[in-house]
CSV table of C-alpha atoms and ligand atoms in Angstrom, one decimal:
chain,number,residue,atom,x,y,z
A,4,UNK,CA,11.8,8.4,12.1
A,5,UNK,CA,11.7,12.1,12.1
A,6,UNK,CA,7.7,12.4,13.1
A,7,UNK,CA,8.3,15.7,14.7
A,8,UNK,CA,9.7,17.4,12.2
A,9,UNK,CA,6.0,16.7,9.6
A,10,UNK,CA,3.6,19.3,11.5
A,11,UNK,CA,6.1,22.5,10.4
A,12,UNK,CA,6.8,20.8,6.9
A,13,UNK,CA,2.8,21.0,6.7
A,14,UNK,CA,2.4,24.4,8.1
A,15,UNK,CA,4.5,25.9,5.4
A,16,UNK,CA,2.1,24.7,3.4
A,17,UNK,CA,-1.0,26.3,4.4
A,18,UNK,CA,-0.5,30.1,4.0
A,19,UNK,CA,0.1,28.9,-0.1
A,20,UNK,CA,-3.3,27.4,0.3
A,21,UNK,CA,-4.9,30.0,1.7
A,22,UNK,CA,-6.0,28.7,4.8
A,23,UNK,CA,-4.9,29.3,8.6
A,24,UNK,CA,-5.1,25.6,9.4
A,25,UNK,CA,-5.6,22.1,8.2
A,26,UNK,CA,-8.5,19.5,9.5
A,27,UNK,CA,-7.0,16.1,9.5
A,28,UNK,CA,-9.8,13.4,9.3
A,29,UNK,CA,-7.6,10.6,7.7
A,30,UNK,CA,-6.2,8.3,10.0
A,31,UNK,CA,-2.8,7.5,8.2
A,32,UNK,CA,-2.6,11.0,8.0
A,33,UNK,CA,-3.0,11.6,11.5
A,34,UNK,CA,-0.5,8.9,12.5
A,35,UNK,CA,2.1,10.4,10.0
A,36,UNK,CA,1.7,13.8,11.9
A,37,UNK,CA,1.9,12.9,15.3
A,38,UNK,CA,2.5,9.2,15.8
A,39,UNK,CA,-1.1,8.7,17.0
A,40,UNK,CA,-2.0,5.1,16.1
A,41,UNK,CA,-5.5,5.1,17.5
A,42,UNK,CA,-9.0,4.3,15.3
A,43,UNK,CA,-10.8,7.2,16.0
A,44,UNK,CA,-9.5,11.3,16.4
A,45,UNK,CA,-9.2,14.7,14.4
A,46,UNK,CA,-6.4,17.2,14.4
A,47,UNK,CA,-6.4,20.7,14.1
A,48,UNK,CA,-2.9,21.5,12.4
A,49,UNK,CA,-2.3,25.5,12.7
A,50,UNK,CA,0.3,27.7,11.8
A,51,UNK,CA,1.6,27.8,16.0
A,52,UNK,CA,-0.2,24.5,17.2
A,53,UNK,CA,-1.7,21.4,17.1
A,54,UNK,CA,-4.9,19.9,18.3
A,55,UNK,CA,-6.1,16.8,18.5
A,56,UNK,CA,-9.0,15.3,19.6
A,57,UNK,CA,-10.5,11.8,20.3
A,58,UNK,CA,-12.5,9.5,22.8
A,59,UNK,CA,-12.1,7.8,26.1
A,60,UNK,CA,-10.1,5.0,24.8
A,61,UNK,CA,-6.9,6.8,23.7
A,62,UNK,CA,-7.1,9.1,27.3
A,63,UNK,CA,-3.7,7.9,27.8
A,64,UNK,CA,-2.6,6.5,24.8
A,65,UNK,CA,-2.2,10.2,22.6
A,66,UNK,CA,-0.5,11.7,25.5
A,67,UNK,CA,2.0,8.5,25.6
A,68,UNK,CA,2.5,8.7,21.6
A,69,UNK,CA,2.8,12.1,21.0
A,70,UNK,CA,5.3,12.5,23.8
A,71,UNK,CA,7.2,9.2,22.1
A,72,UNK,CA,7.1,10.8,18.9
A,73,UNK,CA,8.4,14.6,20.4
A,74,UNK,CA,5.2,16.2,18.9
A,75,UNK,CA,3.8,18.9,21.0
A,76,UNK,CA,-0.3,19.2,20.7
A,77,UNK,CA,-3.0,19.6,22.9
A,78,UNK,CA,-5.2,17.0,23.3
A,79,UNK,CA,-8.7,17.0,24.1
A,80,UNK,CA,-10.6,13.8,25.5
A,81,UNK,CA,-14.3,13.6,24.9
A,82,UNK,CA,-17.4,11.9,23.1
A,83,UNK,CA,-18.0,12.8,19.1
A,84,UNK,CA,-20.1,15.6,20.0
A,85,UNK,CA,-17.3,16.8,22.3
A,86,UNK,CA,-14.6,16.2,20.1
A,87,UNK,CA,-16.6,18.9,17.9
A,88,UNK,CA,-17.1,21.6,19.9
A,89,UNK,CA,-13.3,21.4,21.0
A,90,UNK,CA,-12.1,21.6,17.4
A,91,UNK,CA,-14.5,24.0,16.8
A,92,UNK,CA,-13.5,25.7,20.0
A,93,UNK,CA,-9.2,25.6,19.0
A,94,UNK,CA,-10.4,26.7,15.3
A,95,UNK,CA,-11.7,29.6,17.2
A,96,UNK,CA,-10.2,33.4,15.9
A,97,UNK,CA,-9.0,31.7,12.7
A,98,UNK,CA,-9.5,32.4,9.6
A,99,UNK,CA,-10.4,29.4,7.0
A,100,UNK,CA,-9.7,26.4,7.6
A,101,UNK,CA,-8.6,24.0,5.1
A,102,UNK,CA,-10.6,20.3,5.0
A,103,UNK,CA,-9.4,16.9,3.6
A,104,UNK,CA,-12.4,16.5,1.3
A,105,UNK,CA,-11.2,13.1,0.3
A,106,UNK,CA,-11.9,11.6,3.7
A,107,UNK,CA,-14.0,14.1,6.0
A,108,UNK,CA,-17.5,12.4,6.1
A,109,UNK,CA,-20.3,13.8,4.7
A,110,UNK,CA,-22.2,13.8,7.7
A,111,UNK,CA,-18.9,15.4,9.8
A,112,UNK,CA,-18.8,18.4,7.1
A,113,UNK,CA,-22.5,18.8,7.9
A,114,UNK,CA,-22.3,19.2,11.6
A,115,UNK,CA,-19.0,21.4,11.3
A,116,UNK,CA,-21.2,23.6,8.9
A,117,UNK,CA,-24.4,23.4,10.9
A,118,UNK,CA,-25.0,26.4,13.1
A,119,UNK,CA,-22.6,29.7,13.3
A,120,UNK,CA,-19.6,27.6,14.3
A,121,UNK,CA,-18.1,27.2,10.5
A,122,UNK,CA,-19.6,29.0,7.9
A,123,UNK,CA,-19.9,27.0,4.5
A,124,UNK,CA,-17.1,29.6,3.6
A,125,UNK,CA,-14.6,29.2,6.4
A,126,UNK,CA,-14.5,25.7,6.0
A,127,UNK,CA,-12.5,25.2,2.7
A,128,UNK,CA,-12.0,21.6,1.1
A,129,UNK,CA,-8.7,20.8,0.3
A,130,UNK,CA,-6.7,17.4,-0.8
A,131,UNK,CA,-3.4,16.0,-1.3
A,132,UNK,CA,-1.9,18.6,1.6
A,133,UNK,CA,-0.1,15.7,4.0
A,134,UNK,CA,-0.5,12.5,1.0
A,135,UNK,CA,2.4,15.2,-0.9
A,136,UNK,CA,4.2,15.1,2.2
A,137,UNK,CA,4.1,11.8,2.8
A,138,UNK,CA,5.4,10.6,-1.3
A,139,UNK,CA,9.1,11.2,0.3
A,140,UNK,CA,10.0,8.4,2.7
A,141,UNK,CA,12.4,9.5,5.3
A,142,UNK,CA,15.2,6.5,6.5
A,143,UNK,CA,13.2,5.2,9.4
A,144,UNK,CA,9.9,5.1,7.1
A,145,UNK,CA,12.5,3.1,4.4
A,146,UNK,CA,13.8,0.6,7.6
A,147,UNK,CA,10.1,-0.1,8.2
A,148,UNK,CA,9.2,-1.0,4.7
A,149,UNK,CA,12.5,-2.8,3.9
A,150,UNK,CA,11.7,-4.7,7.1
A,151,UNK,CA,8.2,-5.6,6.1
A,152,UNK,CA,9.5,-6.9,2.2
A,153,UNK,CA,11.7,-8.8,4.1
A,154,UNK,CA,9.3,-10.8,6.3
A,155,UNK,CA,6.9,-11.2,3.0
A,156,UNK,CA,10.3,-12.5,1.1
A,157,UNK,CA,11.1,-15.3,3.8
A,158,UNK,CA,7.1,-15.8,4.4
A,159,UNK,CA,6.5,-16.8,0.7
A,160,UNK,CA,9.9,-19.0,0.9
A,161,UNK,CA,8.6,-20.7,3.9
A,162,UNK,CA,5.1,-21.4,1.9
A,163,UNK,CA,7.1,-22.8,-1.2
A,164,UNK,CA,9.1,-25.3,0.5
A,165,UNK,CA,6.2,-26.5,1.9
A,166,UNK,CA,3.9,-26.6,-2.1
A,167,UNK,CA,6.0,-29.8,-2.4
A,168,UNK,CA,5.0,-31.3,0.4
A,169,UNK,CA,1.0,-30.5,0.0
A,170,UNK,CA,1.2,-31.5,-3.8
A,171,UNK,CA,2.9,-34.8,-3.2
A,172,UNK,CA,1.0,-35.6,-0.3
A,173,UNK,CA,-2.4,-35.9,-2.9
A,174,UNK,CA,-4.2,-33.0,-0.7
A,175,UNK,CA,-3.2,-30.4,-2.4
A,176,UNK,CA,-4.0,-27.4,-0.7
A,177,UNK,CA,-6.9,-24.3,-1.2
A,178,UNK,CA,-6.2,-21.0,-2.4
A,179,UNK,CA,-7.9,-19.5,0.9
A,180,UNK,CA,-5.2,-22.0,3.1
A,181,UNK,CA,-2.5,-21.1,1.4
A,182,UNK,CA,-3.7,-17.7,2.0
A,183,UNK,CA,-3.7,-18.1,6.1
A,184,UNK,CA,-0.5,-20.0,6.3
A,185,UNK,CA,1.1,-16.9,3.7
A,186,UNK,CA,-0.3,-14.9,7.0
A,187,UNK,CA,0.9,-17.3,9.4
A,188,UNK,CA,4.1,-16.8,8.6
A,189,UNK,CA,4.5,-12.9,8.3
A,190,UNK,CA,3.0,-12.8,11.6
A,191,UNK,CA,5.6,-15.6,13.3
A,192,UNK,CA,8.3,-13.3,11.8
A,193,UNK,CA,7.1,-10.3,13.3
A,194,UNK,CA,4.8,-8.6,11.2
A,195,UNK,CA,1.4,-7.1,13.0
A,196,UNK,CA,-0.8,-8.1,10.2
A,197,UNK,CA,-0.8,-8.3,6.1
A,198,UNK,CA,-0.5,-5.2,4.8
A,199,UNK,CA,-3.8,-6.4,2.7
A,200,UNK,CA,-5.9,-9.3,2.1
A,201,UNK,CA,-4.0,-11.8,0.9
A,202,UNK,CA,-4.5,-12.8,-2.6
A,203,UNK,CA,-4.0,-16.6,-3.8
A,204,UNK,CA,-5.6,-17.1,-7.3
A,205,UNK,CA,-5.1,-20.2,-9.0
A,206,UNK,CA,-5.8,-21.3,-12.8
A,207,UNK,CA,-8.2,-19.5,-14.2
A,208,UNK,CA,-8.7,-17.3,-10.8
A,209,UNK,CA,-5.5,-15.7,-11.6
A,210,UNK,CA,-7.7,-13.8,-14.8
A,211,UNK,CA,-9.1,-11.9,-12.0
A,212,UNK,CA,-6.5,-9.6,-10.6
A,213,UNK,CA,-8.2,-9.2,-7.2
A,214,UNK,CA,-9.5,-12.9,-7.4
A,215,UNK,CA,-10.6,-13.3,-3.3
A,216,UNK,CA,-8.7,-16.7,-1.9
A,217,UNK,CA,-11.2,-19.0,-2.3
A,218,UNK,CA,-12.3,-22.6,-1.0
A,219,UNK,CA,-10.7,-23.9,-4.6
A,220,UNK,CA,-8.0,-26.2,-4.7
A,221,UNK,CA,-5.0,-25.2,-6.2
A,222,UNK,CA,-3.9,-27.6,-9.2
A,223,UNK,CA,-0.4,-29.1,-10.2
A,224,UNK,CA,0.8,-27.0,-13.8
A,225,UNK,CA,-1.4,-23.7,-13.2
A,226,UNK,CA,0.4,-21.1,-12.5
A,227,UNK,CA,-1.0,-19.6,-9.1
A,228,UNK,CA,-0.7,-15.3,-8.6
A,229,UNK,CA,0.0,-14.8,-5.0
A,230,UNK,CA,-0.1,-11.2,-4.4
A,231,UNK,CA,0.5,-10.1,-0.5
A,232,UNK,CA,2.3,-7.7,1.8
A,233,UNK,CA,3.4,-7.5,5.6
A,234,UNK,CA,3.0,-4.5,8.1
A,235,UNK,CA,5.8,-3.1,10.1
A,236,UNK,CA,4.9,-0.5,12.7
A,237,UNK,CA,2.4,0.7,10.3
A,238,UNK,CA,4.6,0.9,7.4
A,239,UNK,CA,3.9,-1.7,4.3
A,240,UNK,CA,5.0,-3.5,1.5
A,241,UNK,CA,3.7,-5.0,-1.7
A,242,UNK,CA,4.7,-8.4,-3.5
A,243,UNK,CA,3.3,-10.3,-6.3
A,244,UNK,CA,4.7,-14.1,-7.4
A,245,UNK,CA,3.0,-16.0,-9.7
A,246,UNK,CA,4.3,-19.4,-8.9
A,247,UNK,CA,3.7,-23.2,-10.1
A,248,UNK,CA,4.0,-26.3,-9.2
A,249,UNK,CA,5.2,-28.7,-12.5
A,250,UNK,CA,5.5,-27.8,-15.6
A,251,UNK,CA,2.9,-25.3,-16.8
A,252,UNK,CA,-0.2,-26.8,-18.8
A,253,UNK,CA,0.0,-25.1,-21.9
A,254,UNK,CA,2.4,-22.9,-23.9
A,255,UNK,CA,0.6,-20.1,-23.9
A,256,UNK,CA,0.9,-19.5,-19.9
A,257,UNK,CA,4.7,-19.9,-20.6
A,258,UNK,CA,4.4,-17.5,-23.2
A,259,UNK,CA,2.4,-14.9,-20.6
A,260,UNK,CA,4.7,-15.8,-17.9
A,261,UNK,CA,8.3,-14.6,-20.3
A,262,UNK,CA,6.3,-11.8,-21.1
A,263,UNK,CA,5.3,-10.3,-17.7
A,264,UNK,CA,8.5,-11.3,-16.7
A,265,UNK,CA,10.3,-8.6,-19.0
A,266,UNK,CA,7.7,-5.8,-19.1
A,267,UNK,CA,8.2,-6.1,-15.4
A,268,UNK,CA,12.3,-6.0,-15.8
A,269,UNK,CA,11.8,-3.2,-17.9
A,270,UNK,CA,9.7,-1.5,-15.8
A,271,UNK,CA,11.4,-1.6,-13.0
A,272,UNK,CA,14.7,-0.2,-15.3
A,273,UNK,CA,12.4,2.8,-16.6
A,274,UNK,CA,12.0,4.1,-12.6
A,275,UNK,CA,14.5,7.0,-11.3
A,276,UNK,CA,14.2,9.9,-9.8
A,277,UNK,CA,12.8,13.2,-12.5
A,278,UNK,CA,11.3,10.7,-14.0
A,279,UNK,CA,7.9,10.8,-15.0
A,280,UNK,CA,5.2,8.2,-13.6
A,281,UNK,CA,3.6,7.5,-16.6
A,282,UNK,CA,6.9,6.5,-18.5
A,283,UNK,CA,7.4,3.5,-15.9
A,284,UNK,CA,3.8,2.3,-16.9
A,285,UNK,CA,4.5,3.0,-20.9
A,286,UNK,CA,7.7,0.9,-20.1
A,287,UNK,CA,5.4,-1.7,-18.5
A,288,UNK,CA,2.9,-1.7,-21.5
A,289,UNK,CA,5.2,-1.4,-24.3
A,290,UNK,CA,6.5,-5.2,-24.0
A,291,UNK,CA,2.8,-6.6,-23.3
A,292,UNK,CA,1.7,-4.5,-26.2
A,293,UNK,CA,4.3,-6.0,-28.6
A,294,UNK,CA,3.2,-9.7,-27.4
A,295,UNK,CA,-0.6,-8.8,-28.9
A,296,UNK,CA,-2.4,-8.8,-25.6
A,297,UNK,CA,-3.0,-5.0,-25.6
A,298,UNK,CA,-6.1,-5.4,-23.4
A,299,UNK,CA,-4.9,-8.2,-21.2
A,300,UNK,CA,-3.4,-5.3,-19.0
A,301,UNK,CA,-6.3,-3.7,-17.8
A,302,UNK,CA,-4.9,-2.1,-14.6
A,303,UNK,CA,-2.4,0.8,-13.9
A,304,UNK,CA,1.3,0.3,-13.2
A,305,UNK,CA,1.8,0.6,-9.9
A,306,UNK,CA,1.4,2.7,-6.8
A,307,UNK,CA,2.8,4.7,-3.7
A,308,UNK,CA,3.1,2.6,-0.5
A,309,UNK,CA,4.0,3.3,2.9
A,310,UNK,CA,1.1,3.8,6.1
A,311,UNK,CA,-1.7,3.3,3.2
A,312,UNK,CA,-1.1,0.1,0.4
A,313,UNK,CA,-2.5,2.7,-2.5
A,314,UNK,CA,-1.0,5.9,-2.0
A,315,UNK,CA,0.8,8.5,-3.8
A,316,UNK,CA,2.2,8.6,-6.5
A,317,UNK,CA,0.8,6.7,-8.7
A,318,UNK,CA,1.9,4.7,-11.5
A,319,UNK,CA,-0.7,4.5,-14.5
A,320,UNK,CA,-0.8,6.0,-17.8
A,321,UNK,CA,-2.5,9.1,-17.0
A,322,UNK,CA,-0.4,9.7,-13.3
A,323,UNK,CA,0.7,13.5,-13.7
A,324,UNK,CA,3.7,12.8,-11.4
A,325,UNK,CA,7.5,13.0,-11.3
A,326,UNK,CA,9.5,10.3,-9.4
A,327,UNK,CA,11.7,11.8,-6.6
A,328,UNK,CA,14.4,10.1,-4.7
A,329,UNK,CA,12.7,8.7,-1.7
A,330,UNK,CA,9.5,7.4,-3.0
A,331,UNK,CA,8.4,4.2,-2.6
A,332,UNK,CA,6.5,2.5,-5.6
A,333,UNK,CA,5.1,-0.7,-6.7
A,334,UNK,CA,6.0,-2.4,-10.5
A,335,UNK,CA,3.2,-4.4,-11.1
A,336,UNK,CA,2.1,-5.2,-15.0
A,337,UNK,CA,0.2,-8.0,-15.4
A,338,UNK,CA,-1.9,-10.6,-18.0
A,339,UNK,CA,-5.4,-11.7,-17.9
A,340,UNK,CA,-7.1,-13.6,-20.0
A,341,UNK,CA,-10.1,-15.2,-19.1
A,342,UNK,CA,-10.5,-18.5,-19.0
A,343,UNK,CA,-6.6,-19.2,-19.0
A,344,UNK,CA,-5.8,-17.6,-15.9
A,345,UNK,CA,-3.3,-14.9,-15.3
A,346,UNK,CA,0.3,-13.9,-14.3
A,347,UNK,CA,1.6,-10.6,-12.6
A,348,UNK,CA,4.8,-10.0,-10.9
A,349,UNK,CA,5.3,-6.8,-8.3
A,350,UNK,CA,8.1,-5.7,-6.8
A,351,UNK,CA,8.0,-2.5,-4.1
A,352,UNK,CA,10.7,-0.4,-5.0
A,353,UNK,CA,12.5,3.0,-3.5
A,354,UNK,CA,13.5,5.4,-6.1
A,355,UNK,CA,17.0,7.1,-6.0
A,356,UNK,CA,18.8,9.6,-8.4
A,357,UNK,CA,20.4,6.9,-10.4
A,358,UNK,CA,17.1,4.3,-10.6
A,359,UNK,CA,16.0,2.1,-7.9
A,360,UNK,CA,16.3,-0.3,-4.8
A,361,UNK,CA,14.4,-3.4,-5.5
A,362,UNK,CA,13.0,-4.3,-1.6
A,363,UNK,CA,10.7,-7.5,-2.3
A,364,UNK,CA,13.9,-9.9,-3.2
A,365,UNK,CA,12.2,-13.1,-3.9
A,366,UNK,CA,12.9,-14.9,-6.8
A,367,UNK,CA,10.5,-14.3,-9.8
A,368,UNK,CA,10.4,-17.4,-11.1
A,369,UNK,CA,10.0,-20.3,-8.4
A,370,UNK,CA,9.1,-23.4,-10.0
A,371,UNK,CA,8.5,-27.0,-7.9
A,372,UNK,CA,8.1,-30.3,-8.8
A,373,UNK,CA,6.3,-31.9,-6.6
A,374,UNK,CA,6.9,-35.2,-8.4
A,375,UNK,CA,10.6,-35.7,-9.4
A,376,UNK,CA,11.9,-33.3,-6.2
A,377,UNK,CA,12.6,-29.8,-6.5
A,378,UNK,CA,13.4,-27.8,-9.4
A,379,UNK,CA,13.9,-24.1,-8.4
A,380,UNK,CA,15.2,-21.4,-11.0
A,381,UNK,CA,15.3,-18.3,-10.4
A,382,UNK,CA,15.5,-15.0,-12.8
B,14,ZN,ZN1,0.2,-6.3,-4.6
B,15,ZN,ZN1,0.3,-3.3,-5.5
C-alpha cells in the first residue's frame, strides 16, 4: 500500500485551492495520509511538511506508524490545548490554511479562530480535498477490501449451514443472535471488527432498511435481509443477502425477491469506468420501476467504501460523479413495503475500464429447508 506517496498527491492540490496547507481533523483521513490509526490527532499537511499532533497515548505509537508507513512528519505530543498551540505554532508564516469543514468541530474552529492566532480569514473551509483522493483504491487498498468480502462471504456461509440446524431444532434463533454469531465468525477468520452494525431484519423488519437486530425471532418462510461487512486493516466491505428458510409465505415476496434480483444484476452491468454514477442507480430503478413499486425504493444506489462504509462516490440519482477505474462501490437497490417486509441484495464492487469485479461472491439466492434437508440454489 503506497501510503507515502498520498501527502504529495494532496499537496498538489492545495495551491489550486488557494491555500498553503490543509487541516486534517477526520480520522480516516488522517490514517489514509500517514498510516496513523490512533482515536484522537490533527495534521498539518503543507506544501514541504507534515505535522501531526496528538496526546500521550500515541507517544510512541505515531512515531512507530509513520516510520512503518515511510511518511516523514513531525510529531508533536501534548494535551488538546497543546496540540493547539503546536498546530498553530507549525501553521506559523503561512498563508491560509485550508479546513475540513465537514468534520472540524464547531468548538475546534472556535478556539483556532479565537485570539490573533487564525484570523476568521486565514482559516478557510474546505471539503472533499483527501475523500477525492481517496475514490481511487491503490492494489494494497483493493487486497484489504477483497480480503474483508472474503471473510463476510465464508462468515455468512458458516451462518447458513447452521439456519438448518436452529430451525429444525424448534428454537429458532433471534435476529440480534444471528447478528453476534454473523460477528463471530468474521472475527474467527480474521477480521478486527464489522465494518458496521450488523443488520438482521426478519419479516416485516426487513420493510425497514436499517431495521436494528432485534430480540425477534426469526420465522420459517420470511425472507430475512442480512446486510453486514468485515474490517481488514481498516479497509471494509459491504454485503447484503436476503435469505429464507422454506418456501417463502406469499407470492408477492417471490415476486419482490425476482425483482431485486435483476435490478441488482443490471445494476451491477450498468457500472464501468466514464460512467456516470447516477446511470448505475437509473439502471437499478428502472426494473423496480417497471414492477409498479416506484416508491418501494426509497434509498440511493450505492456508495464508495474503503477506511469509511459511506464514502465517495456515491451512487444515487442526483450523485454528480463519474466512475473511474479503481473505485470501489456498493450495488444495493432494494424493496420495502410495509407490513410485508423487504428484500435488498448488495454486492461491493471495483470498477475497471471494461465494467466491474464483483468482491462479495456469495450466492444471491440461498434457500434452506429446514424440514425436508437442504435445498440451496444459487443465481
Ligand atoms: Zn450494506
Ligand atoms: Zn451499503
Amino acid at each position: 500500500m503506497d501510503v507515502a506517496g498520498r501527502l504529495s498527491r494532496l499537496r498538489a492540490l492545495l495551491e489550486p485551492a488557494g491555500v498553503d496547507a490543509l487541516l486534517v481533523a477526520s480520522r480516516s483521513n488522517l490514517r489514509y495520509l500517514t498510516g496513523f490509526t490512533g482515536s484522537a490527532g490533527m495534521l498539518l499537511a503543507t506544501l514541504d511538511g507534515a505535522f501531526l499532533a496528538t496526546d500521550g497515548r500515541y507517544q510512541d505509537q505515531a512515531g512507530d506508524e509513520l516510520a512503518r508507513a515511510g511518511v516523514h512528519a513531525e510529531v508533536s505530543i501534548g494535551n488538546p490545548p497543546a496540540q493547539l498551540a503546536a498546530i498553530v505554532d507549525a501553521a506559523g508564516g503561512l498563508g491560509r490554511v485550508g479546513f475540513e469543514s465537514e468534520h472540524l468541530s464547531f468548538a475546534h474552529h472556535a478556539r483556532f479562530t479565537a485570539g490573533d492566532a487564525f484570523g476568521p480569514d486565514r482559516l478557510v473551509p474546505l471539503g472533499g480535498l483527501v475523500e477525492g483522493l481517496r475514490k481511487i483504491k491503490d492494489a494494497g487498498e483493493l487486497a484489504r477490501i477483497r480480503a474483508a468480502a472474503g471473510i463476510a462471504d465464508d462468515a455468512l456461509a458458516a451462518v447458513i449451514a447452521q439456519l438448518e440446524e436452529w430451525f429444525s431444532g424448534g428454537g429458532g434463533i433471534t435476529e440480534a443472535d444471528l447478528a453476534v454469531e454473523l460477528d463471530f465468525q468474521m472475527r474467527r477468520r480474521g477480521a478486527s471488527e464489522p465494518a458496521f452494525e450488523t443488520i438482521v431484519a426478519g419479516g416485516p423488519n426487513g420493510a425497514m432498511p436499517h431495521h436494528r437486530a432485534s430480540a425477534d425471532r426469526l420465522e420459517p418462510h420470511q425472507p430475512i435481509v442480512i446486510d453486514f461487512g468485515a474490517t481488514v486493516e481498516g479497509y471494509r466491505s459491504d454485503m447484503t443477502r436476503t435469505v429464507w428458510v422454506g418456501d417463502l409465505a406469499d407470492g408477492e415476496q417471490e415476486r419482490i425477491v425476482a425483482v431485486v434480483t435483476s435490478s441488482q444484476l443490471a445494476g451491477v452491468a450498468a457500472v464501468k469506468a466514464a460512467v456516470e454514477a447516477r446511470a448505475v442507480d437509473a439502471a437499478c430503478r428502472e426494473v423496480i420501476d417497471a414492477a409498479g413499486w416506484v416508491d418501494a425504493f426509497m434509498h440511493g444506489t450505492g456508495h464508495g467504501v474503503g477506511l469509511d462504509i459511506h464514502e465517495a462516490p456515491w451512487v444515487g440519482a442526483s450523485s454528480e460523479e463519474w466512475l473511474e477505474v479503481g473505485n470501489v462501490v456498493t450495488v444495493e437497490p432494494g424493496v420495502y413495503l410495509p407490513g410485508v417486509g423487504g428484500v435488498r441484495i448488495e454486492d461491493t464492487v471495483v470498477v475497471t475500464s471494461g465494467g466491474c469485479e464483483v468482491l462479495t461472491r456469495a450466492p444471491k439466492q440461498a434457500v434452506k429447508d429446514g424440514r425436508d434437508g437442504a435445498v440451496g440454489t444459487t443465481l
